[in-house]
Coordinates of C-alpha atoms and ligand atoms in Angstrom, one line a residue:
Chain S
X1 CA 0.0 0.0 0.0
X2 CA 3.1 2.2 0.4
X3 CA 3.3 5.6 -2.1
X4 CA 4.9 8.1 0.3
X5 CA 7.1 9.8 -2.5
X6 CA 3.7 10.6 -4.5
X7 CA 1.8 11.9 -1.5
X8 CA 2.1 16.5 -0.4
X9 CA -0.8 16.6 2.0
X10 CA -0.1 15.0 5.1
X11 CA -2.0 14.3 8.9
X12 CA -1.8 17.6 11.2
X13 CA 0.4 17.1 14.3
X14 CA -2.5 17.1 16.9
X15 CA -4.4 14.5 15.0
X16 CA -1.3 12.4 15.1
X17 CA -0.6 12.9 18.8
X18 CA -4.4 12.8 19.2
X19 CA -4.1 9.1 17.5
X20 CA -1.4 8.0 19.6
X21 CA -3.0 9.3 23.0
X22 CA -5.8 7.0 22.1
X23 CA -8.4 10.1 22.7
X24 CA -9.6 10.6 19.2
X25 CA -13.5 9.7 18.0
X26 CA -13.7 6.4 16.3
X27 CA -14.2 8.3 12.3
X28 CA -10.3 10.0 12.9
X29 CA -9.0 7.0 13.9
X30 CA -10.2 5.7 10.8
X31 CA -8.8 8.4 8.4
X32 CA -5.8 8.0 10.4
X33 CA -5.0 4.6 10.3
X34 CA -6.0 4.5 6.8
X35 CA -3.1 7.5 6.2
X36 CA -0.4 6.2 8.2
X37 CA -0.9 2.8 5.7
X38 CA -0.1 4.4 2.9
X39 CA 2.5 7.0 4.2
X40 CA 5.6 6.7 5.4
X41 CA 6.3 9.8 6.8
X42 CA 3.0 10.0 8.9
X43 CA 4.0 6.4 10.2
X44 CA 7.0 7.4 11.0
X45 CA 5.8 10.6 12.6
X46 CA 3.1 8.6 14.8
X47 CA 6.2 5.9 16.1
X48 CA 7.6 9.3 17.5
X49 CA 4.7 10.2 18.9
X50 CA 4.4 6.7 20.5
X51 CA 7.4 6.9 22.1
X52 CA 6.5 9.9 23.9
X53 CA 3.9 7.6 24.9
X54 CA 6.4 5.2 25.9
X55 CA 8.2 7.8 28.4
X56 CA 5.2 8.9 29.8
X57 CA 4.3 5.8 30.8
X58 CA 7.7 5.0 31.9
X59 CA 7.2 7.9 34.4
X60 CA 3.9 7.0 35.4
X61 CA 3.6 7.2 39.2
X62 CA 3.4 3.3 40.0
X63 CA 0.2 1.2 40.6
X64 CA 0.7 -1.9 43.4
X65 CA -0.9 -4.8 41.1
X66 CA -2.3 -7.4 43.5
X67 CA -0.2 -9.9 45.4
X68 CA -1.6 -12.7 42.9
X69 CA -1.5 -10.4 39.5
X70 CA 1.6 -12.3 38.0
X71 CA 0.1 -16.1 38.3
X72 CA -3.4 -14.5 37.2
X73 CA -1.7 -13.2 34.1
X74 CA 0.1 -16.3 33.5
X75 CA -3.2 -18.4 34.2
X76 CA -4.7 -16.1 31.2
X77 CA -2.3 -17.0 28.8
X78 CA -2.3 -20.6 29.1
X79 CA -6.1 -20.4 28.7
X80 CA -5.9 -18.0 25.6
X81 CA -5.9 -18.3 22.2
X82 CA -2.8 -19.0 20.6
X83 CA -3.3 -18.7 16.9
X84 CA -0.1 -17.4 15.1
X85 CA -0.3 -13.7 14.3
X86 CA -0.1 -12.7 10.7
X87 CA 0.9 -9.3 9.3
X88 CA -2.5 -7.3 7.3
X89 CA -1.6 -6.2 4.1
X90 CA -4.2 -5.1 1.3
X91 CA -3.5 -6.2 -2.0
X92 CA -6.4 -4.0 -3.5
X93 CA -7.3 0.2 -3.6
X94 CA -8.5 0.6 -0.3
X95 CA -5.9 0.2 2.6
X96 CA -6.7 -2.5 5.4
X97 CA -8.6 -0.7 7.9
X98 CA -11.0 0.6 5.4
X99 CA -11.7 -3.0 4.3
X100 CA -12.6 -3.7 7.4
X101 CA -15.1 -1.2 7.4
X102 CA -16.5 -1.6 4.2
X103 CA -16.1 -5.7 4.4
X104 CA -14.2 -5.9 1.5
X105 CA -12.5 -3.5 -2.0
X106 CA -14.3 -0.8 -3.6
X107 CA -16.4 -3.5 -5.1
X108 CA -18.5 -4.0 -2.1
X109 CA -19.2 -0.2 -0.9
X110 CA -22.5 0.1 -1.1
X111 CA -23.5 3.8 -2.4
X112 CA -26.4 6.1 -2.0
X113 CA -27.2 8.7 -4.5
X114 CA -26.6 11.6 -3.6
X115 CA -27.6 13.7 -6.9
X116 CA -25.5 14.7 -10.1
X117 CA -23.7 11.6 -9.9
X118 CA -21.9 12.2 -6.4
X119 CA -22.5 9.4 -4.2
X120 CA -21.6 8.7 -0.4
X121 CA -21.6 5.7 1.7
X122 CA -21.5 6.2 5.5
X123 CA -19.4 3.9 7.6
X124 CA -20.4 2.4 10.7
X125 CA -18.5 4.1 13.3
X126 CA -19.2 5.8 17.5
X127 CA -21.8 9.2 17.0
X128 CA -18.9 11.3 17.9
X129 CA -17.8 12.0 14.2
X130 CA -18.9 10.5 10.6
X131 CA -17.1 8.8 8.3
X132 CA -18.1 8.0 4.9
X133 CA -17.0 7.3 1.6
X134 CA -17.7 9.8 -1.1
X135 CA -17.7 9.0 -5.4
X136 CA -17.0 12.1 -7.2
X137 CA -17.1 11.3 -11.0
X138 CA -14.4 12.6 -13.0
X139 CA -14.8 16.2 -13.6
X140 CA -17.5 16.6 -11.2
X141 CA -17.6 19.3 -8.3
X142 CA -18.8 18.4 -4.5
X143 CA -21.6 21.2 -3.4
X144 CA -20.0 24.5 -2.5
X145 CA -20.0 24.5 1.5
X146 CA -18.4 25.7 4.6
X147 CA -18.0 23.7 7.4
X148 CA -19.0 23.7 11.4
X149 CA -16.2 21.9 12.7
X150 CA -13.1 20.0 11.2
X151 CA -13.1 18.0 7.7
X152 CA -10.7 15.6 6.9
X153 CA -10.8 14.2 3.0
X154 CA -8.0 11.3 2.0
X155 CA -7.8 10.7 -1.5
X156 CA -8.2 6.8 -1.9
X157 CA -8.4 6.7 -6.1
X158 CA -7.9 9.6 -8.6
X159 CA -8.1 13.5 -7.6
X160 CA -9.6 16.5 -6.8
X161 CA -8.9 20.0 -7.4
X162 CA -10.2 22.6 -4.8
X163 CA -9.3 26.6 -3.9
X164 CA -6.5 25.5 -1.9
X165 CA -4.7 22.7 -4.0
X166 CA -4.5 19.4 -5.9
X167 CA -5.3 16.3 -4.1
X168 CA -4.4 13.0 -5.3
X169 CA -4.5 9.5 -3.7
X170 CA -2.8 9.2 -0.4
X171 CA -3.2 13.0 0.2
X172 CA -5.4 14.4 3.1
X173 CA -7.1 18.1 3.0
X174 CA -8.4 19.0 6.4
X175 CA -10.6 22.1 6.2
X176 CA -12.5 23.6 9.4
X177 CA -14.6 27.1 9.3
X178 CA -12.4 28.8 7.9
X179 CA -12.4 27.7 4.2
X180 CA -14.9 27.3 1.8
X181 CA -14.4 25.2 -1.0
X182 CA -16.1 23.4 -4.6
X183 CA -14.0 19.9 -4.8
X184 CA -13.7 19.4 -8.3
X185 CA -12.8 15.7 -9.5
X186 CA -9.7 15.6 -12.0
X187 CA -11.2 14.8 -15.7
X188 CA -8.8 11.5 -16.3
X189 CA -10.5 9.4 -13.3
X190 CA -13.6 9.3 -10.9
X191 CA -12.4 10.1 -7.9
X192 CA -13.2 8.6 -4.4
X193 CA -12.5 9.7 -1.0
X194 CA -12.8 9.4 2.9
X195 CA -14.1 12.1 4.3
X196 CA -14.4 12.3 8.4
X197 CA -16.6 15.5 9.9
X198 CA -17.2 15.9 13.6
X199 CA -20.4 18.5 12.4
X200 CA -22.5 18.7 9.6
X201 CA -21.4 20.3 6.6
X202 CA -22.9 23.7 5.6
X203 CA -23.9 23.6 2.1
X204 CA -24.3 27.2 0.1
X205 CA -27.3 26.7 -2.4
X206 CA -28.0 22.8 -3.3
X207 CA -29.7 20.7 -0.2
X208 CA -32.1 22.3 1.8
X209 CA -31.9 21.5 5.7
X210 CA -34.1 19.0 5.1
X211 CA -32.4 16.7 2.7
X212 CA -29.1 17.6 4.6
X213 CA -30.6 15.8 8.0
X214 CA -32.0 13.3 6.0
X215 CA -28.8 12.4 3.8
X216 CA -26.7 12.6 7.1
X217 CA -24.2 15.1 5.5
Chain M
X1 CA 21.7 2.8 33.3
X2 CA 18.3 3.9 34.2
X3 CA 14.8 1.7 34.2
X4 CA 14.0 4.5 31.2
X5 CA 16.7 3.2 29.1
X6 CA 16.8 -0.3 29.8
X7 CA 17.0 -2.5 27.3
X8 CA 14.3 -5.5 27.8
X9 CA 14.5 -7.0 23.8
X10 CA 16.6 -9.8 25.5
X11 CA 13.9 -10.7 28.1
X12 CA 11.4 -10.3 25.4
X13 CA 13.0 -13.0 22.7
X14 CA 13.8 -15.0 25.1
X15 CA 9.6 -15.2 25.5
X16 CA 9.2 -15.2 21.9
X17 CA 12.0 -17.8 21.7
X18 CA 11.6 -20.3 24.8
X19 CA 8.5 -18.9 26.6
X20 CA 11.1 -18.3 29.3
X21 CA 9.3 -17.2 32.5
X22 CA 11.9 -15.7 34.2
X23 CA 12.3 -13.2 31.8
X24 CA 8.4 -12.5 31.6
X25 CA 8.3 -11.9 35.2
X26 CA 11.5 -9.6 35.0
X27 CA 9.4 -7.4 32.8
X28 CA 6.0 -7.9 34.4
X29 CA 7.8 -6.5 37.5
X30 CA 9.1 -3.7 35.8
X31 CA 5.7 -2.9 33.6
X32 CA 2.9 -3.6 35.6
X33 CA 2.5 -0.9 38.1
X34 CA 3.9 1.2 35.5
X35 CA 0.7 -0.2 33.1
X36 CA -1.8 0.2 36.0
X37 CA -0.6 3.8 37.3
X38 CA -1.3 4.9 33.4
X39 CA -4.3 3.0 33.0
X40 CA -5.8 4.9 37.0
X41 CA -4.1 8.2 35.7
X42 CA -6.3 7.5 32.5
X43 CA -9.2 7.5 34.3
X44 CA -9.5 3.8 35.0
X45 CA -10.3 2.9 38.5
X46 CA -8.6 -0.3 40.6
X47 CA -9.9 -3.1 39.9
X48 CA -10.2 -2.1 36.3
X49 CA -6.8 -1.1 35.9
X50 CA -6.0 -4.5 37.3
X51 CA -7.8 -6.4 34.7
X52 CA -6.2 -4.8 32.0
X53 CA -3.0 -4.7 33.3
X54 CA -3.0 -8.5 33.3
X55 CA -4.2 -8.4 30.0
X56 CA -2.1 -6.0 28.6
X57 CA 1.0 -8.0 30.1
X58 CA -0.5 -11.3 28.3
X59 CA -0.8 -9.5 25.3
X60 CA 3.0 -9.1 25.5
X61 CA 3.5 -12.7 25.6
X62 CA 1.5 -13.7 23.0
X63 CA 2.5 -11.2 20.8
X64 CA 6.4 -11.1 21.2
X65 CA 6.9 -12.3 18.2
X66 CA 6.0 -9.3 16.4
X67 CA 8.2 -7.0 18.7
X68 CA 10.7 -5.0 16.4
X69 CA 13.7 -3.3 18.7
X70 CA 14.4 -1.2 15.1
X71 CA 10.8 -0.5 14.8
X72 CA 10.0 0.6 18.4
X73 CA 11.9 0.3 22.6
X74 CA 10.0 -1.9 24.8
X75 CA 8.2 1.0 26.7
X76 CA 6.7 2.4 23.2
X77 CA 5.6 -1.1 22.4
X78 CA 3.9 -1.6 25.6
X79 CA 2.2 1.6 25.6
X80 CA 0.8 0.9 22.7
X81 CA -0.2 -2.4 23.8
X82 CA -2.1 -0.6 26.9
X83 CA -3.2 2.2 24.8
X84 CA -5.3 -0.3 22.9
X85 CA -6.3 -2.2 25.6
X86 CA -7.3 1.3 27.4
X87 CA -9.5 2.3 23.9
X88 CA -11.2 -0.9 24.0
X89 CA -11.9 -0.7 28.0
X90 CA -12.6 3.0 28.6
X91 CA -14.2 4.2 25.5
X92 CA -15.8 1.4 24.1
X93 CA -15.2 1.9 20.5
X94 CA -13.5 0.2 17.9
X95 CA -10.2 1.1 16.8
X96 CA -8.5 1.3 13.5
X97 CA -5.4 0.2 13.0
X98 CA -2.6 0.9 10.3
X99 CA -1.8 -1.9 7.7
X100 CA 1.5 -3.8 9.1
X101 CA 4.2 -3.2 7.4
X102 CA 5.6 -5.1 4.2
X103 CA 8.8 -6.5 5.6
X104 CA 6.7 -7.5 8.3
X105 CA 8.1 -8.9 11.8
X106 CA 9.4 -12.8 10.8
X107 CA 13.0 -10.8 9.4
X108 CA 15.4 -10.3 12.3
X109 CA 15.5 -6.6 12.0
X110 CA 19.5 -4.7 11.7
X111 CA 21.5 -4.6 15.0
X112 CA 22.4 -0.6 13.8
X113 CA 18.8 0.1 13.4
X114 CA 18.0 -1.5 17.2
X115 CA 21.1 0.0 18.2
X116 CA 19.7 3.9 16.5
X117 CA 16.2 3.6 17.7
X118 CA 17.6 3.1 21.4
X119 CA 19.7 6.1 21.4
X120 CA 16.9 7.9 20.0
X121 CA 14.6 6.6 22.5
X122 CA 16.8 7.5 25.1
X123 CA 17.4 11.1 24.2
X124 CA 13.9 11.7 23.8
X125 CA 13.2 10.6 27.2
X126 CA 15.8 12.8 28.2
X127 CA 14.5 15.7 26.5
X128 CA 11.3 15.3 28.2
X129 CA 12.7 15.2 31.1
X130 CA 14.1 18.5 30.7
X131 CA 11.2 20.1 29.0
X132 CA 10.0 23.5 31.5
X133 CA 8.3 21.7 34.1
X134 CA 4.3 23.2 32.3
X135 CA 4.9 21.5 29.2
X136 CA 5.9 18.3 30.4
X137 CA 2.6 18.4 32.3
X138 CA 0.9 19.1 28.9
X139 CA 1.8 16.4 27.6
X140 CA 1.7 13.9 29.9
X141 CA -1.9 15.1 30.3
X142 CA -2.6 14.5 26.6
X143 CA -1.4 11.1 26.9
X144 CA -4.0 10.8 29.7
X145 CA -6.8 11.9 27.6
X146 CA -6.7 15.1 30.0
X147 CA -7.0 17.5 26.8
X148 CA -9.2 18.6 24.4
X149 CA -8.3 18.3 20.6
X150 CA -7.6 22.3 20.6
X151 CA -5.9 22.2 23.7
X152 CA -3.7 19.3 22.2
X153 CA -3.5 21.1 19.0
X154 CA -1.7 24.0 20.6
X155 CA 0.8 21.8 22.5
X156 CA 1.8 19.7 19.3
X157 CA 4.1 22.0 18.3
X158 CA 6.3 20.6 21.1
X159 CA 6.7 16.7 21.1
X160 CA 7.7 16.8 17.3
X161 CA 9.4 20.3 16.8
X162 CA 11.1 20.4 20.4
X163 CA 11.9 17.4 21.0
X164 CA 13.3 16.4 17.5
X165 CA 15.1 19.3 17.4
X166 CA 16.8 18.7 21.0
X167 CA 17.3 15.0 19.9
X168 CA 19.2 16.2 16.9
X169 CA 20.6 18.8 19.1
X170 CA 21.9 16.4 21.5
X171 CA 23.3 13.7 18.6
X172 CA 25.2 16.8 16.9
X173 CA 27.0 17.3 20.3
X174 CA 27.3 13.2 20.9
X175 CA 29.2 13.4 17.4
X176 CA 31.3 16.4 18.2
X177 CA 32.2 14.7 21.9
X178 CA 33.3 11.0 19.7
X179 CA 35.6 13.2 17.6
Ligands
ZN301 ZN1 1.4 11.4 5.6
ZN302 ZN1 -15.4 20.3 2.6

């Protein structure tokens, strides 16, 4: 899954750190993990930032574990399972922990209209943040909209083009209320993307509140 | 040598390699109250934190084989080990995980990267150490899950920029001092 030398837009520091701590909603964990599997660079970033774990918990002030904690934990693994471990690669476009999401490739997302060819699929994930899967065909454009909180996209096949940049597979935009923006896909491919949102999107002219609420964007 | 910088890959093939129990309980006393103190500080209470601190440790066991001393120390392991453990406990959601990666953890990895990672490891814990005593607390609490997303996104600056830069500080002056 690697293609670090292709990818420009990378994780932001906090949502690295935030990953690490173990503190972020379960959607951002998903874009996250998806990332670091086909980046280098975040990965390598994250093992620093699990280090710092490391030393923290070095310097945790210590716990007494009960008198009978080492033969309890040595009880539990005698009685646990001991299948052999085996490494998860993905062989196909979308990166391991997506699969797992989805239940499979890109042939087995199952997408819901969502008008002028743009279709999403919402993943199953906690309340706290939404994650879904969004099919822009090539030289279509995403809705105009601001946003109420943070927005992370992650290009998972061809590109978009926004106000800010190009973004092609492997690459991340994360947009809050500041920006404003019409993704545009690249003409040569349709494109498809993660996109993670901790509040619902603010669209300019196309969905009336209604169909937003309804449609879960 | 302090217990920061202690090197436990030793105690931790010799469980991959011979399910040596001595070893295990070498680490277990090391790492356990360590484990539980984070899990408590983390908002876990006693018996709790007991639970999955036995878990955590038999986690180590049966997953030694996929410990990588050029990938990651002991202590970074483990806390990730317990981090998971911790998300799976406390918050009661699932949690992604990365792809593993290609080479994969049946090659035994290069001494010089073991060797490179520990030095790193070791000036990092060093440089936390000596990080003004209200950003250390900052972080610590955002390994707790103390912080907010904004409150960790303006302390992120740190772990990365200040303490990379004082590692690379500190390895320029190593190399200068060999010379
Ligand atoms: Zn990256
Ligand atoms: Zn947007």
């Amino acid at each position: 899954m690697n293609m670090t030398d292709t990818i420009k837009h990378h994780l932001t520091p906090e949502i690295l750190m935030a990953y690490s701590a173990g503190t972020l909603p379960e959607a951002f964990g998903l874009i996250v993990a998806t990332h670091v599997s086909m980046c280098d660079t975040c990965r390598s970033d994250l093992d620093s930032y699990d280090a710092v774990g490391g030393v923290v918990m070095e310097d945790a002030k210590l716990a007494n574990v009960s008198d009978d904690a080492f033969a309890a934990t040595m009880k539990l693994i005698s009685s646990g399972d001991s299948t052999p471990l085996t490494p998860r690669r993905s062989s196909g476009t979308l990166p391991s922990p997506l699969q797992d999401y989805v239940g499979g490739d890109l042939d087995q997302i199952k997408w819901k209209p969502l008008g002028m060819g743009v279709k999403q699929a919402i993943l199953p994930t906690s309340k706290a943040a939404t994650a879904r899967l969004l099919y822009i065909p090539a030289g279509a454009a995403v809705p105009d909209h601001g946003h109420n909180g943070t927005e992370m996209t992650l290009v998972l096949q061809g590109a978009f083009v926004d106000e800010d940049d190009r973004f092609a597979r492997g690459d991340v935009e994360v947009a809050n209320e500041d920006l404003e923006h019409t993704p545009i896909a690249d003409v040569g491919e349709d494109c498809i993307c993660l996109a993670v949102t901790d509040a619902p999107l603010k669209f300019n002219a196309f969905l009336p509140r209604l169909a937003q609420r309804f449609l879960r964007i | 040598m302090s217990n920061t910088t202690k090197d436990w890959t030793a105690q931790i093939y010799a469980i991959r390699d011979k399910q040596d129990q001595a070893a295990f309980a070498e680490l277990f006393a090391h790492f356990a109250p360590r484990v539980k103190g984070f899990l408590m500080k983390s908002g876990a209470d006693a018996s709790l934190a007991e639970e999955c601190t036995q878990e955590v440790m038999a986690t180590l066991w049966r997953k030694a084989r996929m410990f990588d001393p050029s990938r990651a120390s002991a202590s970074t392991w483990i806390y990730t080990i317990a981090r998971n453990r911790k998300i799976d406990a406390l918050r009661k959601q699932r949690r992604p995980e990365p792809e593993d990666l290609p080479w994969g953890p049946e090659a035994e990895p290069e001494q010089a990267d073991a060797i490179g990672l520990k030095q790193e490891t070791e000036q990092l814990a060093v440089a936390i150490k000596e990080l003004p005593e209200k950003q250390r607390s900052l972080i610590e609490q955002a390994y707790y899950g103390d912080l907010s997303h904004s409150e960790i996104a303006e302390i992120t600056g740190l772990p990365l920029g200040t303490i990379k830069s004082r590692i690379r500080l500190a390895l320029e002056r190593l190399r200068h001092a060999m010379k």
